[in-house]
Coordinates of C-alpha atoms and ligand atoms in Angstrom, one line a residue:
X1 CA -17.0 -60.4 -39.0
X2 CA -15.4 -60.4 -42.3
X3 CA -16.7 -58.2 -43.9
X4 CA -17.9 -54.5 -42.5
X5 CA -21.0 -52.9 -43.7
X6 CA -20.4 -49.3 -44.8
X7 CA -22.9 -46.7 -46.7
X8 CA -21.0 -45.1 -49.5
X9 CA -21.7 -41.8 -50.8
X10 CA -22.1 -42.4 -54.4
X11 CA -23.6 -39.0 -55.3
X12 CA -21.1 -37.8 -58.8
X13 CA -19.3 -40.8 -58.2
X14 CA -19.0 -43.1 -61.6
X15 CA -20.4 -47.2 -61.0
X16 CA -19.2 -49.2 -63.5
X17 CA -21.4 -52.1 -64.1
X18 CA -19.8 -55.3 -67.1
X19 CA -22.7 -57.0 -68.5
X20 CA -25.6 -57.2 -70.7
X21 CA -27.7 -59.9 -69.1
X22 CA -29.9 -60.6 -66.4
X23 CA -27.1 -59.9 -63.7
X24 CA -25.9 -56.6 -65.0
X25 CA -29.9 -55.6 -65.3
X26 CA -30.4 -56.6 -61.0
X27 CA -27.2 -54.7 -60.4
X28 CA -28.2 -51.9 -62.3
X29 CA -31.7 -51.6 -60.7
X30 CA -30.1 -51.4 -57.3
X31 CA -28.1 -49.4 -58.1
X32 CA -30.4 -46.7 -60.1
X33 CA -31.9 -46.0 -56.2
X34 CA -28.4 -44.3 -56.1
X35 CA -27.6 -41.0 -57.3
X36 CA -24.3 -42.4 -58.9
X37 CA -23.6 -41.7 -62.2
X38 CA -24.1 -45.4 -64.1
X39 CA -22.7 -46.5 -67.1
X40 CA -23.3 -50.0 -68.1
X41 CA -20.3 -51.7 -70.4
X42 CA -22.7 -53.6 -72.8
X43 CA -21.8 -54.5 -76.7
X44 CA -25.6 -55.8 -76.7
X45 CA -27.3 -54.3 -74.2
X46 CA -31.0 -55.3 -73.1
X47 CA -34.5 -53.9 -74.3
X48 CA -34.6 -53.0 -70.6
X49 CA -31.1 -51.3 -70.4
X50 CA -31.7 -49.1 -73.7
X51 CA -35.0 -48.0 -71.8
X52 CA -33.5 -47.3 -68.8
X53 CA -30.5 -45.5 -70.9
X54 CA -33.1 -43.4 -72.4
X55 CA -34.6 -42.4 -69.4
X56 CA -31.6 -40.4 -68.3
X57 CA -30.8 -43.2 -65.5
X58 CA -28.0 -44.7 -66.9
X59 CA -25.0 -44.2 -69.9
X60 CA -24.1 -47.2 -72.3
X61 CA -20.9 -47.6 -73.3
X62 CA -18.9 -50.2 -75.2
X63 CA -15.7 -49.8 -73.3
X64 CA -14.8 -47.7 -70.5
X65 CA -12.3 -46.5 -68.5
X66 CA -11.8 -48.3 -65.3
X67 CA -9.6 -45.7 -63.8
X68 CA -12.6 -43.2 -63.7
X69 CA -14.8 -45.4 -61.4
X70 CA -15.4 -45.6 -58.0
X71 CA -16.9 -48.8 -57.7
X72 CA -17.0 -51.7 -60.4
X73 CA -19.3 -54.6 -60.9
X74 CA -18.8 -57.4 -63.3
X75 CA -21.6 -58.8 -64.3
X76 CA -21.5 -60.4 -67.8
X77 CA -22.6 -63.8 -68.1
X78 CA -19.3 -65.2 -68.5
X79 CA -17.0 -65.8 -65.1
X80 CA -13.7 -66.2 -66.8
X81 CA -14.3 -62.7 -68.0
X82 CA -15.8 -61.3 -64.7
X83 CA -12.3 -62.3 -62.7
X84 CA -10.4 -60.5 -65.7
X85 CA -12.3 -57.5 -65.5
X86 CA -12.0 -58.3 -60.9
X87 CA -8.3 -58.3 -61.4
X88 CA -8.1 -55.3 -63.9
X89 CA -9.8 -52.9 -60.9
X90 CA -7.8 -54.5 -58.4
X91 CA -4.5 -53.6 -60.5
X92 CA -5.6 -49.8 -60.0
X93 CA -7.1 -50.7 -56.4
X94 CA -10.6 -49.9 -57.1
X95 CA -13.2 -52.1 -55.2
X96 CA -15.2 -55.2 -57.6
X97 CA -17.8 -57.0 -57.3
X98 CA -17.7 -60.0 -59.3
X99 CA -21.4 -61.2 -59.6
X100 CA -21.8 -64.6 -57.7
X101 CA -18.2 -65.4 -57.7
X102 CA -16.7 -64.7 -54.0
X103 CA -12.9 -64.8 -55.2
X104 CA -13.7 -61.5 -57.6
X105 CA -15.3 -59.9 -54.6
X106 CA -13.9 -57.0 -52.2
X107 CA -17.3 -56.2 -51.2
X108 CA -20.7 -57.7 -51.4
X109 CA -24.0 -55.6 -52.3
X110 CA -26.6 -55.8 -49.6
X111 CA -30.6 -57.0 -48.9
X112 CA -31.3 -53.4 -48.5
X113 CA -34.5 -51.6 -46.6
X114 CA -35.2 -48.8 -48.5
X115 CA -36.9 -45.9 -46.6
X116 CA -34.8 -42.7 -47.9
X117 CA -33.1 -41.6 -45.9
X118 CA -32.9 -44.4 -43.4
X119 CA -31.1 -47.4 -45.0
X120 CA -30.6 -50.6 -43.4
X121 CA -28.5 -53.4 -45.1
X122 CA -28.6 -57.4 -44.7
X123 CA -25.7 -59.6 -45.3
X124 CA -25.1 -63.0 -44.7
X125 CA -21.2 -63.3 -45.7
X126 CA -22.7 -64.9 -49.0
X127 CA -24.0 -67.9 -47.0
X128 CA -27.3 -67.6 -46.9
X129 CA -28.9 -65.0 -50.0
X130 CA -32.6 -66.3 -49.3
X131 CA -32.2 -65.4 -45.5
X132 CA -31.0 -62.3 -46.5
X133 CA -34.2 -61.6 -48.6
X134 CA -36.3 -63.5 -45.3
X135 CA -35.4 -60.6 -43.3
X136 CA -35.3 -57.7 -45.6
X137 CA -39.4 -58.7 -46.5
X138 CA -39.9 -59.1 -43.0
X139 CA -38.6 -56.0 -42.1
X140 CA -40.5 -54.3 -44.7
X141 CA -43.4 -55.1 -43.0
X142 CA -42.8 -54.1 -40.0
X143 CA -41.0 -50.6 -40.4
X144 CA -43.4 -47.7 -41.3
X145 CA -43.6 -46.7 -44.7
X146 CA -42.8 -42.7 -43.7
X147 CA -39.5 -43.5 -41.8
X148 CA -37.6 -41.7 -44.2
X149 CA -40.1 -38.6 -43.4
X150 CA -39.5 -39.1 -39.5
X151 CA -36.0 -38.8 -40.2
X152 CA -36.0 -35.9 -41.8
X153 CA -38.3 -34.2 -39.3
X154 CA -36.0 -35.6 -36.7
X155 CA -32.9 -33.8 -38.1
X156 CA -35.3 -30.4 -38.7
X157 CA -35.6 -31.0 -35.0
X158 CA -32.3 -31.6 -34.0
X159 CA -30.6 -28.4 -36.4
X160 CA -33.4 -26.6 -34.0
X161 CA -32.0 -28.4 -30.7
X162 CA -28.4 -27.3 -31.6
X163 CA -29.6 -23.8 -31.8
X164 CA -31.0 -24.2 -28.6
X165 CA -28.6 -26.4 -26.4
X166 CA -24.8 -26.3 -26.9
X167 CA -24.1 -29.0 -24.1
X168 CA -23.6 -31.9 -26.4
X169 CA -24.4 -34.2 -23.4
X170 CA -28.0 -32.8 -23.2
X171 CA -28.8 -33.0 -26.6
X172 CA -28.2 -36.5 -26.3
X173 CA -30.0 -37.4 -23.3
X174 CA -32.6 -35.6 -24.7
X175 CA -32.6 -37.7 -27.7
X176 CA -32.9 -40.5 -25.6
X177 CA -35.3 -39.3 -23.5
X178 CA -37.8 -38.6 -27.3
X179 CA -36.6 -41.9 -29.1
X180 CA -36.1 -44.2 -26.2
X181 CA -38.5 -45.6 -23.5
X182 CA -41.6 -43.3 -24.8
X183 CA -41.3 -44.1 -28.8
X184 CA -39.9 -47.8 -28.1
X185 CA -42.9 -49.2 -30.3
X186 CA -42.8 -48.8 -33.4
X187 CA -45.9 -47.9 -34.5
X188 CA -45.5 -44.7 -32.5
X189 CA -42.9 -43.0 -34.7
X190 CA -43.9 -41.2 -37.2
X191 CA -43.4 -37.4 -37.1
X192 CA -46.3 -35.8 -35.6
X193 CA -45.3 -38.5 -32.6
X194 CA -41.7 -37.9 -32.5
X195 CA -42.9 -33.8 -32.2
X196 CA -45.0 -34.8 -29.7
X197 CA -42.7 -36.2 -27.4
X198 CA -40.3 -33.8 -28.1
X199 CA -42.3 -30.6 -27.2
X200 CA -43.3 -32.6 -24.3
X201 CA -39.1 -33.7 -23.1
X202 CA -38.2 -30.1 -24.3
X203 CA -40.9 -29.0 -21.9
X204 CA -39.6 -30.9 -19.0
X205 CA -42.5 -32.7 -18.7
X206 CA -41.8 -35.9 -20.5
X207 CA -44.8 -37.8 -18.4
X208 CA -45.1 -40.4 -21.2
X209 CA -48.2 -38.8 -22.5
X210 CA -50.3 -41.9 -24.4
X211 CA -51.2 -42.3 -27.9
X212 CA -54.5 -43.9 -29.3
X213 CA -54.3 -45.4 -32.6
X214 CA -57.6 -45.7 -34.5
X215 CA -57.6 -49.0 -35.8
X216 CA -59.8 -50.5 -39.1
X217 CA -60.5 -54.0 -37.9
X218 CA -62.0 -54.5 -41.1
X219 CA -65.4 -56.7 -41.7
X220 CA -63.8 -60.0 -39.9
X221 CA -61.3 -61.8 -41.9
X222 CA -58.1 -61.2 -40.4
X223 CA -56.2 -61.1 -43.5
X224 CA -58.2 -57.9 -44.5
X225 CA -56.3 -55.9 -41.9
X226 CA -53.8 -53.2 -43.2
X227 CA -49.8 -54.1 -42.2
X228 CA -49.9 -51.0 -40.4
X229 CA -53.5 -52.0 -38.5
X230 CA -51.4 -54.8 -37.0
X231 CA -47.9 -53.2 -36.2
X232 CA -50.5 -51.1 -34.3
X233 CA -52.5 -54.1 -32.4
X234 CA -49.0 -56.2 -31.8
X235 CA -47.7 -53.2 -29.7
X236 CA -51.2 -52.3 -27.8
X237 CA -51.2 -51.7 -24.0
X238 CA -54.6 -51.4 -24.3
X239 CA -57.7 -52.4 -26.7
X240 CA -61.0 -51.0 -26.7
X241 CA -63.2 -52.8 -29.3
X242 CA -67.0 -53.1 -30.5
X243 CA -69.3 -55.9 -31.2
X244 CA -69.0 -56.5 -34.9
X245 CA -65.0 -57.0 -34.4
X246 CA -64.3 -60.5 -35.5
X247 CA -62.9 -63.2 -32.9
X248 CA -59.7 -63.8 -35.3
X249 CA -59.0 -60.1 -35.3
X250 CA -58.7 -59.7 -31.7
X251 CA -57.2 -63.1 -31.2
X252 CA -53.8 -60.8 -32.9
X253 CA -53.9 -58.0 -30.4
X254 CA -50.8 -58.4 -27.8
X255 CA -51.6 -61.0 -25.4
X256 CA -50.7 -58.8 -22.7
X257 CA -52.8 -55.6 -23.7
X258 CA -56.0 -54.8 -21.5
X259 CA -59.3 -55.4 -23.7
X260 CA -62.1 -53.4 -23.1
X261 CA -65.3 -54.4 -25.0
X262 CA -67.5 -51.4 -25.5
X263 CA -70.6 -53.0 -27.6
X264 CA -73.8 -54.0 -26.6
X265 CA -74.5 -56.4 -23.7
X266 CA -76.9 -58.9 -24.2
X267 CA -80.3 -57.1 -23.5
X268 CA -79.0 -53.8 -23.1
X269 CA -78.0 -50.6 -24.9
X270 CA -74.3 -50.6 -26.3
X271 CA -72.1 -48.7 -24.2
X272 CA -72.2 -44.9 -24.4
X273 CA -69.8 -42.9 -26.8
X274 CA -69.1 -40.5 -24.0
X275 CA -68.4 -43.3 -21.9
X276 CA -66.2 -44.5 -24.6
X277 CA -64.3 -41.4 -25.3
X278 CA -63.6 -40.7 -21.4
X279 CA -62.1 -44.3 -21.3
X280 CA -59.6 -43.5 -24.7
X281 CA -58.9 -40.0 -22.6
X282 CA -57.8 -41.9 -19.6
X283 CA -55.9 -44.4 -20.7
X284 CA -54.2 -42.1 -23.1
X285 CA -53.4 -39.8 -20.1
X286 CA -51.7 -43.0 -18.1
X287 CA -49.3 -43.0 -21.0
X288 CA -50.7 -46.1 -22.4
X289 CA -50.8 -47.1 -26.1
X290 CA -54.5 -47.6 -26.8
X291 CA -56.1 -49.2 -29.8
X292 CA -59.6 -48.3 -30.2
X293 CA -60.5 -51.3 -32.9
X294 CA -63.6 -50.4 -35.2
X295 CA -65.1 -52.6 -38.1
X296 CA -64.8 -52.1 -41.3
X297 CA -63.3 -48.9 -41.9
X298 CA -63.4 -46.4 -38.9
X299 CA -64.6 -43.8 -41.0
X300 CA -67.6 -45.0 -42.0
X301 CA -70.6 -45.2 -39.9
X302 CA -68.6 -45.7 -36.7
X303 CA -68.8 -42.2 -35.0
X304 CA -65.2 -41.6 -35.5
X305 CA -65.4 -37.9 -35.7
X306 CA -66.3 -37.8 -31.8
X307 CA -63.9 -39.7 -30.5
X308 CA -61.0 -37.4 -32.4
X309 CA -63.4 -34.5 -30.9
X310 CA -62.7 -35.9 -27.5
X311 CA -58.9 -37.0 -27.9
X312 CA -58.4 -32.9 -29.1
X313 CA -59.7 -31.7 -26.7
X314 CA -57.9 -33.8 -24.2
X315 CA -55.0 -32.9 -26.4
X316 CA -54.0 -36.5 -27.4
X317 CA -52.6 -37.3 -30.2
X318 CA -53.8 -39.9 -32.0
X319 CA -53.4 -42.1 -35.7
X320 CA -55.7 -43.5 -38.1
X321 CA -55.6 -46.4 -39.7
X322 CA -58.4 -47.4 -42.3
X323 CA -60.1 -50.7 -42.8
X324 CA -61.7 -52.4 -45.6
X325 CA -65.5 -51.4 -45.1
X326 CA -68.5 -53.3 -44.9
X327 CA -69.3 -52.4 -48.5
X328 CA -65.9 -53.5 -50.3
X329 CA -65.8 -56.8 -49.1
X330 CA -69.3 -57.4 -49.9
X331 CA -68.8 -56.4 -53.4
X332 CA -65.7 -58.9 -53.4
X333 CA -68.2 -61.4 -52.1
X334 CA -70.7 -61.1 -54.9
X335 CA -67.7 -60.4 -57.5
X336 CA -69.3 -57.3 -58.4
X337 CA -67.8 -53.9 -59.1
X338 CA -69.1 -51.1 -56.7
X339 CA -68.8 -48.8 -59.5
X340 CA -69.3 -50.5 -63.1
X341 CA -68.1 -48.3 -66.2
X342 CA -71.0 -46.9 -68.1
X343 CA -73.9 -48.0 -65.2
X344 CA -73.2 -45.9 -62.2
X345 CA -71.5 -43.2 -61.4
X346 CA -72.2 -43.3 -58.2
X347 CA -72.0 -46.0 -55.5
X348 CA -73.7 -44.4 -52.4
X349 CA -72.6 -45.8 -48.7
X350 CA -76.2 -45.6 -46.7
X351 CA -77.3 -46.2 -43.0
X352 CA -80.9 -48.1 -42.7
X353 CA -80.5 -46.1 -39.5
X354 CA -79.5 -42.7 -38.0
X355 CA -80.3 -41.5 -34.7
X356 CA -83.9 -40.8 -35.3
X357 CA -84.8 -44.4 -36.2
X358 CA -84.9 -45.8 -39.8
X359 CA -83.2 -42.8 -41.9
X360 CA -84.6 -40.6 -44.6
X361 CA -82.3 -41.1 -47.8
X362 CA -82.6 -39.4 -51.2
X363 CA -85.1 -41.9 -52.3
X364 CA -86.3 -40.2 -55.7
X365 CA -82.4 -40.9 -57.2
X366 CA -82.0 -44.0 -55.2
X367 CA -85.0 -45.4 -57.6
X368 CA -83.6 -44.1 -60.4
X369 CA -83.1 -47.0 -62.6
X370 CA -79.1 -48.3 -62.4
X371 CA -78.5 -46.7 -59.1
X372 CA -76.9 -48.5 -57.0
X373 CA -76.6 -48.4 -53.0
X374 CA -74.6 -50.3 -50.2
X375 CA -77.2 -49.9 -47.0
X376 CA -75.4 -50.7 -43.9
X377 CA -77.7 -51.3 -40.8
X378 CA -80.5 -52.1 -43.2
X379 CA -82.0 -55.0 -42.0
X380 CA -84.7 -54.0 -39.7
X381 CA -85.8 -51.1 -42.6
X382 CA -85.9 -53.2 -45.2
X383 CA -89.4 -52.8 -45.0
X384 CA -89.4 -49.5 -44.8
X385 CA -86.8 -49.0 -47.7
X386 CA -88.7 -51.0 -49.7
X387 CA -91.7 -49.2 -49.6
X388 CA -90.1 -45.9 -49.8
X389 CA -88.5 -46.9 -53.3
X390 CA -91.0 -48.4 -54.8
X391 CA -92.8 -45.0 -53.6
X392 CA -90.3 -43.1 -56.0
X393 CA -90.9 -45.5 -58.7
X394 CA -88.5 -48.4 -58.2
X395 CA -89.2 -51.8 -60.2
X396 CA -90.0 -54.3 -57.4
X397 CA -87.6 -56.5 -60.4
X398 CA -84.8 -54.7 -59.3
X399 CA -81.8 -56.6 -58.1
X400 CA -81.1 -56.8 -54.2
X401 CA -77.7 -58.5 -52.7
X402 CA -77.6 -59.4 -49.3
X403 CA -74.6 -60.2 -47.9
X404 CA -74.6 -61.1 -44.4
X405 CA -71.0 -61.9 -42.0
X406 CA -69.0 -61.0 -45.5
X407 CA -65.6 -62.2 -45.8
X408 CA -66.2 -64.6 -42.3
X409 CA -66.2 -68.3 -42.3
X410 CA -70.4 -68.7 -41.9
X411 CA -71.0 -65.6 -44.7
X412 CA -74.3 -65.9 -46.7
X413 CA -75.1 -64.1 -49.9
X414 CA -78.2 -64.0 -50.6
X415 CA -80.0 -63.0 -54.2
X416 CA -83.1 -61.3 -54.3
X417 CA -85.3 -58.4 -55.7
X418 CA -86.5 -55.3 -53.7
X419 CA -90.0 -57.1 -53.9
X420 CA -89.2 -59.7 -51.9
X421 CA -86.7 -58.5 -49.7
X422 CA -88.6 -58.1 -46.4
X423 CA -90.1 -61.8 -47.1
X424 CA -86.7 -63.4 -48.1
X425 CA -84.6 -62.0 -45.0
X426 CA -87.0 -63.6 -42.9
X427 CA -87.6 -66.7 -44.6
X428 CA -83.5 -67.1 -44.6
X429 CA -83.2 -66.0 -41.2
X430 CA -81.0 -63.3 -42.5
X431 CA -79.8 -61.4 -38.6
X432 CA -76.9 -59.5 -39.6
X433 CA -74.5 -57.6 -39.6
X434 CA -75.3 -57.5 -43.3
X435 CA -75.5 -55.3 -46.0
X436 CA -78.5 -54.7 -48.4
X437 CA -76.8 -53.9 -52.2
X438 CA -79.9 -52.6 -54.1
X439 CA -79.1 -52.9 -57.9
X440 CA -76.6 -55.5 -57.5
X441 CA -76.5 -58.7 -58.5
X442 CA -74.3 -61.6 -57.9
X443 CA -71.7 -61.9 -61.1
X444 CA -73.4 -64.8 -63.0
X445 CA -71.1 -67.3 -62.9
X446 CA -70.9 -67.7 -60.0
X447 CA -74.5 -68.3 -59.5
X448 CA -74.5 -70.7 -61.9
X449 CA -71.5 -72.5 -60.2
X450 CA -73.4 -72.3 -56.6
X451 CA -76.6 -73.9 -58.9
X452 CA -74.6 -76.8 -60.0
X453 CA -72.9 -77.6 -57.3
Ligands
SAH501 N1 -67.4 -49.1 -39.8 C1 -68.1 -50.3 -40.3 C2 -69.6 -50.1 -40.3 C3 -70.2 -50.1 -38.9 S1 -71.9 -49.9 -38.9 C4 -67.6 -50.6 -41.7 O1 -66.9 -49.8 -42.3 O2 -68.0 -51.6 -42.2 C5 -72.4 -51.6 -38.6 C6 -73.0 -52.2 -39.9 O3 -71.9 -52.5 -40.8 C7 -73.7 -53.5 -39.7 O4 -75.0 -53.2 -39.3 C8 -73.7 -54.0 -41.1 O5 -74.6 -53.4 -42.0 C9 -72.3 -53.6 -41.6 N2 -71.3 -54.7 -41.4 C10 -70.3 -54.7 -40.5 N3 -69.6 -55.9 -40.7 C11 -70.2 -56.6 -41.7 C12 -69.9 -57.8 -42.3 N4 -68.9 -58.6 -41.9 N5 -70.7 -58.2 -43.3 C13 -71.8 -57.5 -43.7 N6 -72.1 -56.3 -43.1 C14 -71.3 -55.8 -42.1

């Protein structure tokens, strides 16, 4: 290894940075996530560095004095002049970085993972820049967004810990104990689950207590899944998912993990929610990681609230991450804004169903003309919500989307009016899972593309 990767404190600390052209502006805006103190040595700086100069992030100045810096970057356009200025900072043995040009370099800056305060830097020796930028995207990915906020909870903990336990030796083996075998996954650690495990080591009980992560599956297309909805399903022990989840989706759950399906068998009822929560309770309590996989988003219309009611009490703890709903990526399917500037202020989510049978909704301002409503289980009410707004004084003109399996390979859109709606869902064969989009209609052009195609 030649050269050594070290984090420098560059808080006070003066960067100098040669340059006024695109080179000096990508060193710059690296170096702004610093709290250094920046001066740029530009005759002409950019439109971009006169912004950033006025926005308190960095000074301009025509010449400078080399002896005051810490660090030095030459970055003018011009590599004769970017060696002069390497070998003036050597003379007084300050460290350069001569853009692009390895023999006016004593350091090199970093692919760099930014999650404050947990930095991680990629270098390839200069061989390889693109590979560099491979892994820092990849890693982006894959590292939760709040690991900065886990680390800072983490050192809260550890000031605490000191307090606590002045046998160095057990701190660490404690440590090891919370951020070893029992938060090896990633997906795990974030703060509440780093707590978690902690009050659970500290309490001598460190049985590996499980975590359920409540997982959007969104409405089928795999690429509608959240980064985090994955990181989640790649590291399951176990998955516990419904009907409507999409054969892609679960296809990208760990191989390994246990699937339970908990919809409906053919012919008979789906599988109870009690039945469900006590099988999240006990696979949490064998210290398993369980995704429970929803469609759509979990928090609409998919009894979420009883399951956390069950993990609470069971005193699991648990994460949520949403999915793209039915609704959304039927309104991306029809290219139609849910809300429309001007039209509605108001785009209602609505079950065709609730546990009575066909539900009761707030007709009279559903049939108000422009309103505009998403109905999720709708299909076998469509008579029923039919009548009922036409009841309140709906036009039978009004527009009706149906879009059935949106945003999967066999989806149909189909474009009626709430007078025919009962008629065309049958005459289409329309069986779902769809949803009913009363006062929306397919964007026009695209129609007319379908028509002459
Ligand atoms: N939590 C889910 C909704 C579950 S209720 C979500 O946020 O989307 C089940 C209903 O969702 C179905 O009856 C249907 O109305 C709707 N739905 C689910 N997936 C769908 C899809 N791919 N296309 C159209 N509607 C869908």
């Amino acid at each position: 290894m030649r050269y050594l990767p070290i984090h420098i404190d560059l808080k006070d600390k003066t960067v100098l940075v040669f340059g006024d052209g695109p080179a000096a502006e990508a060193k710059l805006r690296t170096l702004m996530k610093t709290d250094a103190r920046l001066v740029a040595v530009a005759d002409t700086p950019s439109t971009e560095m006169a912004l950033w100069a006025r926005e308190g992030h960095i000074e301009i100045s025509a010449d400078a004095d080399l002896a005051t810096a810490t660090l030095v970057y030459a970055a003018t356009e011009d590599e004769t002049e970017n060696l002069r200025i390497a070998g003036r900072a050597r003379a007084l043995r300050i460290p350069v970085n001569a853009a692009d040009q390895p023999a006016g370099c004593d350091f090199i800056t970093p692919a760099i993972v930014d999650r404050t305060p947990v930095a991680i830097s990629i270098g390839t020796e200069g061989t390889a820049p693109g590979l560099a930028r491979a892994l820092k995207s990849d890693l982006e990915a894959r590292l939760p967004s709040d690991l900065g906020q886990t680390s800072r909870h983490i050192k809260a903990l550890r000031d605490t810990l000191k307090v606590e336990e002045p046998d160095i030796a057990k701190r660490q083996a404690v440590w090891a104990d919370v951020l070893g075998a029992g938060l090896n996954d990633l997906t795990s650690l974030n703060a509440d689950a780093v707590s978690e495990r902690y009050d659970a080591v500290r309490a001598g009980s460190a049985s590996g207590q499980g975590h359920v992560h409540i997982v959007g599956a969104g409405p089928g297309d795999p690429d509608l899944l959240t980064v985090g909805a994955l990181r989640a399903m790649h590291s399951a022990d176990v998955v516990v998912y419904d009907r409507l989840v999409s054969e892609p989706v679960l296809s990208l759950c760990r191989r390994e993990a246990e699937f339970v399906y908990v919809g409906k068998q053919a012919g008979e009822a789906s599988t109870r929610q009690d039945e469900i929560n006590r099988i999240l309770v006990e696979k949490a309590h064998e210290g398993y990681r369980v995704v429970r996989l929803k469609s759509g988003d979990p928090l609409v219309f998919g009894r979420a609230e009883e399951e956390f009611a069950a993990l609470d009490a069971a005193r699991i703890g648990f994460t949520i991450h949403p999915g793209i709903t039915a609704a959304a990526a039927a309104a991306a399917s029809i290219r139609h804004s849910l809300t429309v500037r001007g039209e509605n202020t108001a785009a209602v989510l609505a079950t065709g169903h609730d546990e009575n049978g066909f539900a009761e909704l707030d007709w009279a301002s559903l049939a108000e003309p422009g309103a505009r409503a998403t109905i999720y289980m709708g299909l076998r009410a469509a008579r029923f919500i039919q009548g009922r707004l036409m009841l309140h004084g709906a036009r039978p003109t009004t527009p009706v989307a149906v879009v059935e399996n949106a945003s999967r390979p066999d989806e149909v859109v189909l474009q009626t009016t709430l007078g025919d709606l009962p008629d065309d869902l049958v005459t289409h064969g329309i069986s779902g899972p769809a949803v009913l989009m009363i006062g929306y209609a397919r964007r026009a052009a695209q129609a007319h593309l379908k028509a002459a195609s």
